[in-house]
């Protein structure tokens, strides 16, 4: 008889809204409080500058700067990514004179798939190619997951996990 006790299962996940019921009141403050880990994922040292900062007729969720003095605009949303938020990051890149754009999307159980739609990952990749040396575009998925467990064991706590899905090409280290 085969011993199934050693088999691992995927980590368990949950809708981001179980941890952050609203974007503005809960998720945005979490992103601000986690600029250090977010910056580490991106290879940037981020410093908070402002929240809900006016950019023309719109408001950028978060403005930060990096240790090179570059202006960083962070737009966050509950997934899946949508054209409205895509339009916002493009407007912020232009109107806020941003050097770096970070689009953060948190997973949702109402959507059966990744937080970032493939079309938006492709669009960020194209923007990075076309605006290389001018503006950097990053896409970051945030999910709530437990560590993997063996069959029959209870899952541990759900923890926020960040995963970079789009970023500028790294320069060649020749």
Tab-separated table of N, CA and C in Angstrom, residues 15-17 20 23 27 76-82 85 103-117 120 140-143:
chain	number	residue	atom	x	y	z
A	15	UNK	N	-9.031	34.984	-0.823
A	15	UNK	CA	-9.329	36.275	-1.421
A	15	UNK	C	-8.625	37.360	-0.612
A	16	UNK	N	-7.964	38.287	-1.289
A	16	UNK	CA	-7.255	39.378	-0.619
A	16	UNK	C	-8.179	40.191	0.286
A	17	UNK	N	-9.456	40.236	-0.066
A	17	UNK	CA	-10.390	41.039	0.725
A	17	UNK	C	-10.663	40.434	2.100
A	20	UNK	N	-7.766	42.476	3.637
A	20	UNK	CA	-7.900	43.903	3.381
A	20	UNK	C	-9.295	44.144	2.788
A	23	UNK	N	-9.785	48.686	-0.582
A	23	UNK	CA	-8.503	49.090	-1.168
A	23	UNK	C	-7.938	50.322	-0.458
A	27	UNK	N	-5.877	48.071	2.072
A	27	UNK	CA	-4.787	47.574	1.230
A	27	UNK	C	-3.712	48.640	1.009
A	76	UNK	N	-2.221	50.658	-6.682
A	76	UNK	CA	-2.633	49.321	-6.261
A	76	UNK	C	-4.112	49.108	-6.506
A	77	UNK	N	-4.465	47.823	-6.628
A	77	UNK	CA	-5.856	47.456	-6.877
A	77	UNK	C	-6.072	46.007	-6.465
A	78	UNK	N	-7.338	45.657	-6.288
A	78	UNK	CA	-7.693	44.255	-6.146
A	78	UNK	C	-7.790	43.681	-7.555
A	79	UNK	N	-7.234	42.470	-7.764
A	79	UNK	CA	-7.200	41.848	-9.081
A	79	UNK	C	-8.557	41.368	-9.511
A	80	UNK	N	-8.715	41.007	-10.769
A	80	UNK	CA	-7.686	41.025	-11.789
A	80	UNK	C	-7.428	42.439	-12.300
A	81	UNK	N	-6.242	42.618	-12.876
A	81	UNK	CA	-5.915	43.925	-13.424
A	81	UNK	C	-6.940	44.297	-14.496
A	82	UNK	N	-7.135	45.602	-14.654
A	82	UNK	CA	-8.130	46.077	-15.615
A	82	UNK	C	-7.584	47.261	-16.398
A	85	UNK	N	-7.152	50.768	-14.474
A	85	UNK	CA	-5.907	50.961	-13.717
A	85	UNK	C	-4.702	51.042	-14.657
A	103	UNK	N	2.787	48.859	-10.329
A	103	UNK	CA	1.367	48.493	-10.331
A	103	UNK	C	1.249	47.229	-9.493
A	104	UNK	N	0.534	47.336	-8.374
A	104	UNK	CA	0.376	46.225	-7.436
A	104	UNK	C	-1.065	45.728	-7.506
A	105	UNK	N	-1.247	44.434	-7.712
A	105	UNK	CA	-2.585	43.845	-7.772
A	105	UNK	C	-2.667	42.690	-6.774
A	106	UNK	N	-3.699	42.722	-5.942
A	106	UNK	CA	-3.908	41.668	-4.946
A	106	UNK	C	-4.968	40.700	-5.439
A	107	UNK	N	-4.716	39.416	-5.231
A	107	UNK	CA	-5.588	38.358	-5.727
A	107	UNK	C	-6.986	38.381	-5.154
A	108	UNK	N	-7.883	37.810	-5.915
A	108	UNK	CA	-9.286	37.762	-5.541
A	108	UNK	C	-9.848	36.387	-5.887
A	109	UNK	N	-10.562	35.775	-4.948
A	109	UNK	CA	-11.169	34.467	-5.201
A	109	UNK	C	-12.285	34.548	-6.240
A	110	UNK	N	-12.829	35.757	-6.456
A	110	UNK	CA	-13.891	35.868	-7.451
A	110	UNK	C	-13.321	35.777	-8.868
A	111	UNK	N	-12.017	35.805	-8.980
A	111	UNK	CA	-11.345	35.697	-10.269
A	111	UNK	C	-10.515	34.432	-10.234
A	112	UNK	N	-10.781	33.514	-11.150
A	112	UNK	CA	-10.054	32.237	-11.187
A	112	UNK	C	-8.834	32.377	-12.071
A	113	UNK	N	-7.788	32.945	-11.541
A	113	UNK	CA	-6.565	33.128	-12.304
A	113	UNK	C	-5.649	34.083	-11.587
A	114	UNK	N	-4.531	34.417	-12.210
A	114	UNK	CA	-3.582	35.331	-11.576
A	114	UNK	C	-4.162	36.738	-11.474
A	115	UNK	N	-3.614	37.532	-10.567
A	115	UNK	CA	-4.072	38.913	-10.399
A	115	UNK	C	-3.781	39.754	-11.627
A	116	UNK	N	-2.676	39.451	-12.302
A	116	UNK	CA	-2.303	40.198	-13.499
A	116	UNK	C	-2.727	39.435	-14.742
A	117	UNK	N	-3.542	40.081	-15.551
A	117	UNK	CA	-3.920	39.488	-16.838
A	117	UNK	C	-2.671	39.446	-17.735
A	120	UNK	N	-1.849	42.552	-19.699
A	120	UNK	CA	-1.254	43.672	-18.978
A	120	UNK	C	0.227	43.428	-18.689
A	140	UNK	N	3.439	43.828	-9.817
A	140	UNK	CA	3.647	42.980	-8.640
A	140	UNK	C	2.314	42.380	-8.204
A	141	UNK	N	2.277	41.054	-8.117
A	141	UNK	CA	1.099	40.357	-7.588
A	141	UNK	C	1.271	40.151	-6.094
A	142	UNK	N	0.209	40.393	-5.349
A	142	UNK	CA	0.188	40.085	-3.926
A	142	UNK	C	-0.893	39.035	-3.716
A	143	UNK	N	-0.527	37.951	-3.033
A	143	UNK	CA	-1.502	36.899	-2.750
A	143	UNK	C	-1.440	36.558	-1.267
